[in-house]
Coordinates of C-alpha atoms and ligand atoms in Angstrom, one line a residue:
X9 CA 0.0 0.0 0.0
X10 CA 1.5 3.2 -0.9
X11 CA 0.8 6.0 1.1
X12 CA 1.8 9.4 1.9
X13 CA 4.3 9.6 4.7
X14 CA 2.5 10.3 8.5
X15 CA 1.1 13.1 9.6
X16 CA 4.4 15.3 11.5
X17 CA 4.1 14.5 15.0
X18 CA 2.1 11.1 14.8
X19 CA 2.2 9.2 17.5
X20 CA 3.3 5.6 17.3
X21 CA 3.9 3.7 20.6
X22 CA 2.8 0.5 22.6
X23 CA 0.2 0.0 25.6
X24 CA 0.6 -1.9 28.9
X25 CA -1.5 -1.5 31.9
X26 CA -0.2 -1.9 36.1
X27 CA -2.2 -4.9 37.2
X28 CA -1.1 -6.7 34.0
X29 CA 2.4 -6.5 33.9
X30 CA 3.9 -5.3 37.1
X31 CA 3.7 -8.0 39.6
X32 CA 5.0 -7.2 43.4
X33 CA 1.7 -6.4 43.9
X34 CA 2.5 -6.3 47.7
X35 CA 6.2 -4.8 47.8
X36 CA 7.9 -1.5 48.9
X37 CA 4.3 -0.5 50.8
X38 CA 1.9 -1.2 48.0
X39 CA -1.7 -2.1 49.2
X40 CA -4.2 -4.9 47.9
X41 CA -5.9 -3.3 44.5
X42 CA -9.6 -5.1 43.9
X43 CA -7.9 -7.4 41.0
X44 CA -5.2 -8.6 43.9
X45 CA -8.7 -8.9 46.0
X46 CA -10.6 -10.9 43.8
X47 CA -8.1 -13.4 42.2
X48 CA -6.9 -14.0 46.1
X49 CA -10.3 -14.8 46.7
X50 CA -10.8 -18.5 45.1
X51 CA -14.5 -18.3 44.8
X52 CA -14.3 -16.1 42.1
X53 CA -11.3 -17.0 40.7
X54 CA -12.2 -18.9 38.0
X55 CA -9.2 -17.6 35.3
X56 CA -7.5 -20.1 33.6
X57 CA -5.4 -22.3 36.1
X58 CA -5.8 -19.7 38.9
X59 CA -3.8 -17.0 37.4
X60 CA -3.2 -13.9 39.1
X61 CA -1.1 -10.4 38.6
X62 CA 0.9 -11.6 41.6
X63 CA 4.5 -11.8 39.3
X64 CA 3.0 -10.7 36.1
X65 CA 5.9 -9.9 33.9
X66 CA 7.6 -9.2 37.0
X67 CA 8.0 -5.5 35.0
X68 CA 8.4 -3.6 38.5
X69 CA 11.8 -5.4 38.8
X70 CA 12.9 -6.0 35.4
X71 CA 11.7 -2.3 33.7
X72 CA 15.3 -1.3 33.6
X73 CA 15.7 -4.0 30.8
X74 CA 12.2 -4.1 29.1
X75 CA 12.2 -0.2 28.4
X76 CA 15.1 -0.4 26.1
X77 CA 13.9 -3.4 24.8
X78 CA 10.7 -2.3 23.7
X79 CA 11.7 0.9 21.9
X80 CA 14.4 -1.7 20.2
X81 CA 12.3 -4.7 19.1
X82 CA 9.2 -2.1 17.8
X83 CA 10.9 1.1 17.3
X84 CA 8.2 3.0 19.0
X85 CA 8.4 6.6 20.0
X86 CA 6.3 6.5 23.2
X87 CA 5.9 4.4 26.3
X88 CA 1.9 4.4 27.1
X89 CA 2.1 3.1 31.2
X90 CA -0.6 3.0 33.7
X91 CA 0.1 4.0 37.2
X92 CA -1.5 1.7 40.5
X93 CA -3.1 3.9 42.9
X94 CA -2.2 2.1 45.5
X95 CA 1.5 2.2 44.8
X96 CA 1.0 5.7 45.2
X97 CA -1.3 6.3 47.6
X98 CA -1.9 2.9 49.8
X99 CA -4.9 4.4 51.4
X100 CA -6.5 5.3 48.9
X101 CA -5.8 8.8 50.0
X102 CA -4.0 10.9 52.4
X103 CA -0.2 10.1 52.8
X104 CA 1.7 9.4 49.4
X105 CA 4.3 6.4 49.3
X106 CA 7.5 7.9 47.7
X107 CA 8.8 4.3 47.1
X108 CA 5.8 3.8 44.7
X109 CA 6.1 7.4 43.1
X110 CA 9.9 6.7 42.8
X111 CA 9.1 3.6 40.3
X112 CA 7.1 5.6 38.4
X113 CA 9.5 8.8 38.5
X114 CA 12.5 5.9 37.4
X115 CA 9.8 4.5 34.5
X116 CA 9.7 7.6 32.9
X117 CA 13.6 8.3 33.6
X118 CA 14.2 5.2 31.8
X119 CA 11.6 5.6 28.8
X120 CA 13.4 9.0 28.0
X121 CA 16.7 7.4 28.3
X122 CA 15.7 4.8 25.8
X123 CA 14.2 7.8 23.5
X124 CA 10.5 7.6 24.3
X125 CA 8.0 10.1 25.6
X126 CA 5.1 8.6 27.8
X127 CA 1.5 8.3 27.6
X128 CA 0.7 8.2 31.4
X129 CA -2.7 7.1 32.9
X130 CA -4.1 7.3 36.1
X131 CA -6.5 4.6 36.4
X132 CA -6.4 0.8 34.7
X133 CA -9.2 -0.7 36.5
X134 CA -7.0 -1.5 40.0
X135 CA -8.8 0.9 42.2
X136 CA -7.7 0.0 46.2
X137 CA -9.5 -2.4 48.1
X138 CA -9.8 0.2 50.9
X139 CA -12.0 2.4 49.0
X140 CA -14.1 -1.2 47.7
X141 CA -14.6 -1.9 51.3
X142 CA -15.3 1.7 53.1
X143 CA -17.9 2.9 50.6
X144 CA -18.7 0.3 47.5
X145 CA -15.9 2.3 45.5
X146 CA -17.4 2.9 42.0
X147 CA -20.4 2.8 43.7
X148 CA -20.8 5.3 45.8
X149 CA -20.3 9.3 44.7
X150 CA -17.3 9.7 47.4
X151 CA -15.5 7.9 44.8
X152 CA -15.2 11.3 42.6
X153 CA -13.6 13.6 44.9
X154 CA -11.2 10.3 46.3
X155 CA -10.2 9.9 42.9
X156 CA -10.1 14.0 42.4
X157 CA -7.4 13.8 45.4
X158 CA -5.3 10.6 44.0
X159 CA -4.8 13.0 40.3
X160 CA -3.8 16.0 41.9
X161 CA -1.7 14.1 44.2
X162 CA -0.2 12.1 41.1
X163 CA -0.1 15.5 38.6
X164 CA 2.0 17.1 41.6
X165 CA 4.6 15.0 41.5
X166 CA 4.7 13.5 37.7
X167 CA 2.3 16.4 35.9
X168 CA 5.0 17.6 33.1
X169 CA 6.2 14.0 32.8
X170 CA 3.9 13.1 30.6
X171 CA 3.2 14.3 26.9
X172 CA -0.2 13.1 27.5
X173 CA -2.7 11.9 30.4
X174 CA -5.6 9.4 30.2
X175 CA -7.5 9.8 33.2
X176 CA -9.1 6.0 33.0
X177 CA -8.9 3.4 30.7
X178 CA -12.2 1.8 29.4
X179 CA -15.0 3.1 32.4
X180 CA -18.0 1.3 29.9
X181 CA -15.5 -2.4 30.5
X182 CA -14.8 -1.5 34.0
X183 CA -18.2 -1.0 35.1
X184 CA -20.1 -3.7 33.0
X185 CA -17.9 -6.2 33.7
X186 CA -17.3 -5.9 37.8
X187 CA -20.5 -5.4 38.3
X188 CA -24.2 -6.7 36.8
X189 CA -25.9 -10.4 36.9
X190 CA -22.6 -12.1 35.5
X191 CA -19.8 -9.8 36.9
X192 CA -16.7 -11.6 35.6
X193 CA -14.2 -8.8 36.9
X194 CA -13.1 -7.2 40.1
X195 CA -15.0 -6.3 42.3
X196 CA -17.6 -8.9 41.0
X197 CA -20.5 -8.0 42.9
X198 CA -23.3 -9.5 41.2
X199 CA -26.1 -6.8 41.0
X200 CA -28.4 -4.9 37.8
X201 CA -27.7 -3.1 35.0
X202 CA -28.3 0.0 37.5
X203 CA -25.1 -0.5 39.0
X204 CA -23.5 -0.9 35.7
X205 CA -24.7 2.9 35.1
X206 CA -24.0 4.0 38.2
X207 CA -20.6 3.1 37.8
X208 CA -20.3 4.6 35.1
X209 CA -22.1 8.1 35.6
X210 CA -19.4 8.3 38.5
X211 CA -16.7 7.3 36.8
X212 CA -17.2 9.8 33.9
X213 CA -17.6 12.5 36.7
X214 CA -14.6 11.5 38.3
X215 CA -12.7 11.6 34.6
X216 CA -14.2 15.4 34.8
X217 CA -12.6 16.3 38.4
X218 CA -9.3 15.1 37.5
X219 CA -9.2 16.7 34.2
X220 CA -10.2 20.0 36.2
X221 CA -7.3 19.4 38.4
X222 CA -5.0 19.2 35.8
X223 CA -6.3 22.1 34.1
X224 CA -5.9 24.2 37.4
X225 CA -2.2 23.0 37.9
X226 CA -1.6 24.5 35.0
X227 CA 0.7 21.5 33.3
X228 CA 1.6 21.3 30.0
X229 CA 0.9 18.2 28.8
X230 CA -2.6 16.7 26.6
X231 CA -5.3 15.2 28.9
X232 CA -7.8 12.6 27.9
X233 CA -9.6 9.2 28.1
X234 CA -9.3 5.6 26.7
X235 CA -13.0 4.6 25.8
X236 CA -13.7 0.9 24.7
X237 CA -16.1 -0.6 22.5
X238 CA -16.2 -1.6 19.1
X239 CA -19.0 -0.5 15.6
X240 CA -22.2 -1.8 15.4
X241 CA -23.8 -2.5 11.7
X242 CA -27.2 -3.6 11.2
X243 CA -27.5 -7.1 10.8
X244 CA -29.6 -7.0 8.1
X245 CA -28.4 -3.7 6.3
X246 CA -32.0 -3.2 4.3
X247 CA -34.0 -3.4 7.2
X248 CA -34.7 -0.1 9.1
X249 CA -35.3 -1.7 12.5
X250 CA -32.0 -3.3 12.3
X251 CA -30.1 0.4 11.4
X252 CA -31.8 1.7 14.2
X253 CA -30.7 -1.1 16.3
X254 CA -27.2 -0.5 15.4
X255 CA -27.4 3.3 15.8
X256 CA -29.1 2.8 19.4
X257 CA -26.1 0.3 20.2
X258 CA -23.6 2.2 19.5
X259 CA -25.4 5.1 21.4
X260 CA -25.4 3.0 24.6
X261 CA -22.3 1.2 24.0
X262 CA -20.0 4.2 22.6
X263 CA -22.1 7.4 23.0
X264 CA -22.8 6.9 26.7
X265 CA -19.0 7.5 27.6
X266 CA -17.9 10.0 24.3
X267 CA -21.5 12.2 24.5
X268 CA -21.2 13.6 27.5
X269 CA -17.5 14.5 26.6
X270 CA -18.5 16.6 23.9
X271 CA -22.1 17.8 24.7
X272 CA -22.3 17.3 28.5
X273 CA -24.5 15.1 28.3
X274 CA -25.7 11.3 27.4
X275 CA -27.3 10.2 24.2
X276 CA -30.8 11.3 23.3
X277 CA -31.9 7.3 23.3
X278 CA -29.7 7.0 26.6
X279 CA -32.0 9.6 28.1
X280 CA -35.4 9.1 26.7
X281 CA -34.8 4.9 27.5
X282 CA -36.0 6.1 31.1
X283 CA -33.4 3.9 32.6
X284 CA -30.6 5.5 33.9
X285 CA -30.2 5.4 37.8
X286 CA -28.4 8.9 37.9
X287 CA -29.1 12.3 35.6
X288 CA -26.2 15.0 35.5
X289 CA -26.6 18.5 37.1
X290 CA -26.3 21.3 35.4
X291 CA -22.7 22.0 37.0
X292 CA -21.4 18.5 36.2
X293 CA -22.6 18.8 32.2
X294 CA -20.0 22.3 32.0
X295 CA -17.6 20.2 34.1
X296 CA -17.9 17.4 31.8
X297 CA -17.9 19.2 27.9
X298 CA -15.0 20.0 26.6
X299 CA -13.0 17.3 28.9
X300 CA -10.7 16.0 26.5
X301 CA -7.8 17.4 24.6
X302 CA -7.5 13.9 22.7
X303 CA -9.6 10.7 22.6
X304 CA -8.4 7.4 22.8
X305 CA -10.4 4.6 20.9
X306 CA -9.8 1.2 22.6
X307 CA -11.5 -0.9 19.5
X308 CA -10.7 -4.6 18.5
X309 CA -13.8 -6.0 16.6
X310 CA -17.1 -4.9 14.8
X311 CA -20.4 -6.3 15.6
X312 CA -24.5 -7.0 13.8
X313 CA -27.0 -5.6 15.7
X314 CA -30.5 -6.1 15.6
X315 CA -34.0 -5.1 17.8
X316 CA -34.7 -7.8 21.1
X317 CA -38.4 -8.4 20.6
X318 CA -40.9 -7.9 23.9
X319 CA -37.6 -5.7 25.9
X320 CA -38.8 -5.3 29.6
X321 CA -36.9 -4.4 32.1
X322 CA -36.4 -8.3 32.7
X323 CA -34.7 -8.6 29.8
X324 CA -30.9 -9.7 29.2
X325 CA -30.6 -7.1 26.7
X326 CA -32.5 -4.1 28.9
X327 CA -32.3 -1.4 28.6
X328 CA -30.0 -1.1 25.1
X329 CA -33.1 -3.9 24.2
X330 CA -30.5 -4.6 20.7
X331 CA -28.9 -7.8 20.3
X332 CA -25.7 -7.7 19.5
X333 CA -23.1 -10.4 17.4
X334 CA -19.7 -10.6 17.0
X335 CA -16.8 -11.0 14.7
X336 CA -18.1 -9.1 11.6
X337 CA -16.3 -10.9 9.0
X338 CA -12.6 -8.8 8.4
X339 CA -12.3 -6.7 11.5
X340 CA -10.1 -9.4 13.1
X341 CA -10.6 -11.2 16.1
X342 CA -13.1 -12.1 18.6
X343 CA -9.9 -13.7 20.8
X344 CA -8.4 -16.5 19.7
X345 CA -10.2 -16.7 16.6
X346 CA -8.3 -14.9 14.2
X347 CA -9.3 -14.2 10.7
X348 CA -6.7 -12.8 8.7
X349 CA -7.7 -15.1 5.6
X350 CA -10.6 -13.8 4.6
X351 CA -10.2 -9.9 5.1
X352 CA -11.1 -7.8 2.1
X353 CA -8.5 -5.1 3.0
X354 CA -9.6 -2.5 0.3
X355 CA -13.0 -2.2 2.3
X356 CA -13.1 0.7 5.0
X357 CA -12.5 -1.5 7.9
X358 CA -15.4 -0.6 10.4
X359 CA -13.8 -1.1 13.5
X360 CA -11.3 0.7 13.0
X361 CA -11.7 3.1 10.2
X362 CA -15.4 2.9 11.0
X363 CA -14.5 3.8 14.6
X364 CA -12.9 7.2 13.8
X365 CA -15.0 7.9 11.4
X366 CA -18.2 7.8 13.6
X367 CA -16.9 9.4 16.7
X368 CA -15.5 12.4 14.7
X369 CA -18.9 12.8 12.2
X370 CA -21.0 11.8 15.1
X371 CA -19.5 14.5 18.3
X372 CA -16.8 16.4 16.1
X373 CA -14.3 14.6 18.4
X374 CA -10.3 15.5 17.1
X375 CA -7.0 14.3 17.6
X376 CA -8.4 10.4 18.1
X377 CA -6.1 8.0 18.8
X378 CA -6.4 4.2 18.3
X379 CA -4.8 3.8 21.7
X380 CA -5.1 0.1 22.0
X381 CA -6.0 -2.3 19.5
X382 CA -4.4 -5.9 19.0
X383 CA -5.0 -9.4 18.1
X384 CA -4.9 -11.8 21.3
X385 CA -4.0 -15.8 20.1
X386 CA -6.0 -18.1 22.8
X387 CA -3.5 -21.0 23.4
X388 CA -0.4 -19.1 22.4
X389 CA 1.6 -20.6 25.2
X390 CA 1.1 -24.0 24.2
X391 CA 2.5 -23.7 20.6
X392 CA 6.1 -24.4 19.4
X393 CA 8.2 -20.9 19.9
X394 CA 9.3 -20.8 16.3
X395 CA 5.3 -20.5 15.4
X396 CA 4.9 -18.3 18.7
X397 CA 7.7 -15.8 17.5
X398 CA 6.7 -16.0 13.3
X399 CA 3.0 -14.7 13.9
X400 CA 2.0 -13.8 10.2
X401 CA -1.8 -14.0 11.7
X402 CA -1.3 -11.1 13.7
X403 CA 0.9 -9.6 11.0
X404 CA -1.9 -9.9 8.5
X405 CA -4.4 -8.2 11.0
X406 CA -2.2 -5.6 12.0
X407 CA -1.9 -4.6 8.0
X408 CA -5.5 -4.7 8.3
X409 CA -5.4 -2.1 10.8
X410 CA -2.4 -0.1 9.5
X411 CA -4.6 -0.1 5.9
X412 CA -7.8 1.2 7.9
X413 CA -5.8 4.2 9.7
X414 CA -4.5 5.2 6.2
X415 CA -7.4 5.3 4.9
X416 CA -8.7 7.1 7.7
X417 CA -5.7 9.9 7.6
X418 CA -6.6 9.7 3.4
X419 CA -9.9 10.9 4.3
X420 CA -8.5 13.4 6.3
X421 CA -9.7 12.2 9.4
X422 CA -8.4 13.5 12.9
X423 CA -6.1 10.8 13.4
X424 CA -3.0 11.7 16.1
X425 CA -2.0 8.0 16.9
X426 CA -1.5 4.2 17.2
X427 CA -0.7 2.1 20.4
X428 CA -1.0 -1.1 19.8
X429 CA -2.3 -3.6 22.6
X430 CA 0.2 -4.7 23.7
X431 CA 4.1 -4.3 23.8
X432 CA 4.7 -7.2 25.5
X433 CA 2.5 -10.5 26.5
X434 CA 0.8 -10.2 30.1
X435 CA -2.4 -11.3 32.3
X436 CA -5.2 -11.1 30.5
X437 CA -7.5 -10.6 33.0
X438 CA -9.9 -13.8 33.4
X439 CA -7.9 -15.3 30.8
X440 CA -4.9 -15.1 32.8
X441 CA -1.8 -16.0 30.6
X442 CA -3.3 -18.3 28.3
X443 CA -4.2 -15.5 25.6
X444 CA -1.5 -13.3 24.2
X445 CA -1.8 -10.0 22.8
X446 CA 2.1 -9.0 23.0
X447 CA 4.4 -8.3 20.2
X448 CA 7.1 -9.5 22.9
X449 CA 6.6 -12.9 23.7
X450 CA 7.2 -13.6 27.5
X451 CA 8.5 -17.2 27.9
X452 CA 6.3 -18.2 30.9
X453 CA 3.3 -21.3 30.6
X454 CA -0.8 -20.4 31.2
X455 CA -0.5 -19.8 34.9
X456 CA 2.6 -17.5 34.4
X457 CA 5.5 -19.4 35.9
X458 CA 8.9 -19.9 33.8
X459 CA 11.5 -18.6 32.5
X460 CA 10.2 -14.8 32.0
X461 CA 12.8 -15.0 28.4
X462 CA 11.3 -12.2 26.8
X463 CA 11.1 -12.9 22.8
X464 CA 10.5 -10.4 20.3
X465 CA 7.5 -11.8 18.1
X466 CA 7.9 -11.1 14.0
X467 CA 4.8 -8.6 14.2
X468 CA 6.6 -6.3 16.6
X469 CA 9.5 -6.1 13.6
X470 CA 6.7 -5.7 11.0
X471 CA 5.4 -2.9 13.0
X472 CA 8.6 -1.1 13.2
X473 CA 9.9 -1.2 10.0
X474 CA 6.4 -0.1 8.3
X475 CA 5.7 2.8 10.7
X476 CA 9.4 3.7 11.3
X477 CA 10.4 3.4 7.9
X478 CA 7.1 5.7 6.5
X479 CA 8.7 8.7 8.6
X480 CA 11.7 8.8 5.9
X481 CA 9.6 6.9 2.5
X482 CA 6.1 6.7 1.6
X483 CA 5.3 3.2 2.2
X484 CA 2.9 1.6 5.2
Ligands
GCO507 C1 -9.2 -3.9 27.6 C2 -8.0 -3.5 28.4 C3 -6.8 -4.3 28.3 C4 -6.9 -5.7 27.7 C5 -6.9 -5.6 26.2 C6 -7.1 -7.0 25.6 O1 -9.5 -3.2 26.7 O2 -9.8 -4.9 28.0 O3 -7.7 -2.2 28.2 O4 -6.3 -4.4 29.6 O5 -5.9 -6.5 28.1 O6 -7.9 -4.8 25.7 O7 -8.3 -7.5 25.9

């Protein structure tokens, strides 16, 4: 594909989160997180072969080595880190820990010295137990000015550190997924959709208090979010009930965290569903338009969507009342499954081409980055390391991707960015170890004991020489 050259000032780097790759999760005064909660706690640990985050990549000891390595093996020009609240504040507020701020202060050190800015965020879903236990944390409304404390607190000490900030990663995953019928993530308390939303109306207020502490502090970095979710396209692309479907998924999938970004408020269908537990106040909506300087699309895979019949209020699908399928043919994976064979690469590819494209039509949203996206292999530990380390699968979908964000740029799209997910292999949350998404392999089996080799995978030198070589020809 030939191309122009990328936009001056492009951002290419590569994503990790805390809880993923750290480990030490109880040295040098850091406190239990809700993750170190609820995979301690064997009832609900149900990830593959009992996994936790306890070692990880073992990254708080070994980031010395794995900074250099990274920009080396992928040539990227940014570090994008998350930083564990409870390193830095154990409490959950109050006194800081400076062994925990050190590491962070030594991170960044080290990415410079290794010639990459950071991408820093503040929350990764490992909020402290202390909080969990005093007052429900996500919860409960204390949660906004706690977290207001724990960004000042962290933009005092690191604030002109960072080129940019992400104030949370993903509140829509967070908050569907630790809570609801079928909670399958910290805190996991099994509860309605109406916690699910009031999760997330707090955590989107929360996003709005720190990014009004960093604007006070005056610093001189970008401030953001990372929002998940994917494109939804009517199953049945003739029928009208099924492109209203997809346009009221999207609405309560995407529009309910980017909305009240850019208008203050939630969707019109979000509102008029009657079913939201919590309404913003008229000082909240000018707290929370305008919040962003950037916006960072998590998105991995497209999906059909089509009208439930007879939604009430019982219903699984209440109150979005779409149903919703995955894997639309050449977006890529649903994980494990990849599909690099059949992609028809000259089509816009909606996930991520169709991503941008609808969050900058839809709320004028600018300087978008695709701030994680990746193809995660189910089973990569068992295969022979030659295959593990020659992955022409997730090659193939990265072109996919790399295709979709030049097209995007072609169509002069507000495009800033690409951070793939993720650098290196890491805990996958309930899939523990057993799915990879890094372009490093790390030589440890599906519970996360062995060697901890770190391997750079093929992709990871695809990566680099297409994007690093574009900044001096006019290939991707
Ligand atoms: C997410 C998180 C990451 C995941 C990655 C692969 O989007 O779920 O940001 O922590 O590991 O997306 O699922």
């Amino acid at each position: 594909l030939d191309g122009d050259a990328l936009p001056e000032g492009f951002i290419y780097g590569c994503a990790t989160s805390a809880y993923q790759i750290e480990g030490a999760w109880n040295v040098d005064g850091k406190t239990p997180s809700i993750w170190d909660t609820f995979l301690h706690n064997k009832s609900t640990n149900d990830v593959t072969y009992g996994a936790t985050g306890d070692s990880a990549d073992e990254f708080y000891h070994r980031y010395r080595t794995d900074l250099p390595l990274f920009q080396r093996a992928l040539g990227v020009g940014t570090y994008d880190f998350t930083i564990a609240w409870t390193r830095i504040m154990p409490s959950g507020r109050g006194p800081l820990n400076e062994k925990g701020l050190q590491f962070y202060r030594d991170v960044i050190r080290t990415s410079r010295a290794s010639g990459m800015s950071n991408i820093c965020t503040l929350y990764h879903w490992d909020l402290p137990q202390s909080l969990q236990a005093e007052y429900g944390g996500w919860l409960s409304r204390k949660i906004v000015d706690d977290f207001r404390g724990y960004a000042r607190a962290v933009f005092k000490a690191l604030g002109d550190e960072c080129s940019h900030w992400v104030t949370m990663n993903e509140p829509r995953t967070f908050c569907t997924e630790g809570f609801g019928p079928d909670p399958d993530s910290a805190p996991g308390i099994v509860s309605t959709y109406k916690e699910q939303y009031t999760c997330m109306h707090y955590a989107l207020l929360a996003h709005a208090a720190a990014v009004d502490e960093f604007r006070l502090g005056g610093y001189k970095g970008k401030i953001g979010i990372k929002i998940d979710g994917g494109v939804s396209l009517p199953l049945n692309p003739a029928s009208a009930a099924d492109r209203e479907a997809a346009a009221r998924t999207m609405d309560f999938e995407v529009g309910r965290d980017v909305a009240p970004l850019y208008t203050g408020d939630y969707p019109r269908s979000v509102l008029e569903s009657g079913a939201l537990p919590l309404q913003f106040t008229a000082a909240e909506k000018r707290l929370l338009k305008g919040s962003v300087d950037f916006l960072g699309l998590d998105f991995y895979t497209s999906q059909w969507a089509t009208p439930t019949p007879n939604c009430t209020p019982a219903s699984d699908s209440y109150p979005e009342c779409t149903a919703t399928y995955q894997q639309h043919p050449y977006t890529g994976i649903d994980i494990g499954r990849p599909t690099a064979s059949d992609w028809n690469f000259d089509a816009p590819h909606p996930t991520i081409y169709g991503g941008i494209k609808y969050v900058a039509e839809t709320y004028n949203a600018t300087n978008i980055l695709v701030s994680e996206t990746g193809m995660g292999v189910l089973n990569e530990t068992n295969l022979p390391l030659a295959q593990v380390l020659e992955d022409v699968d997730r090659i193939a979908w990265y072109r996919g991707v790399l295709t979709a964000m030049k097209q995007a740029l072609d169509d002069g799209l507000p495009l800033v960015g690409f951070i793939p997910w993720s650098c290196i292999d890491n805990f996958e949350w309930t899939d523990g170890y057993n799915v990879r998404f890094g372009l490093i392999n790390v030589a440890y089996d599906a519970a996360g004991k062995g060697s901890q080799q770190r391997n750079p995978k093929l992709s990871g030198a695809y990566l680099k020489g297409v994007l690093t070589r574009v900044r001096d020809s006019l290939h991707f």
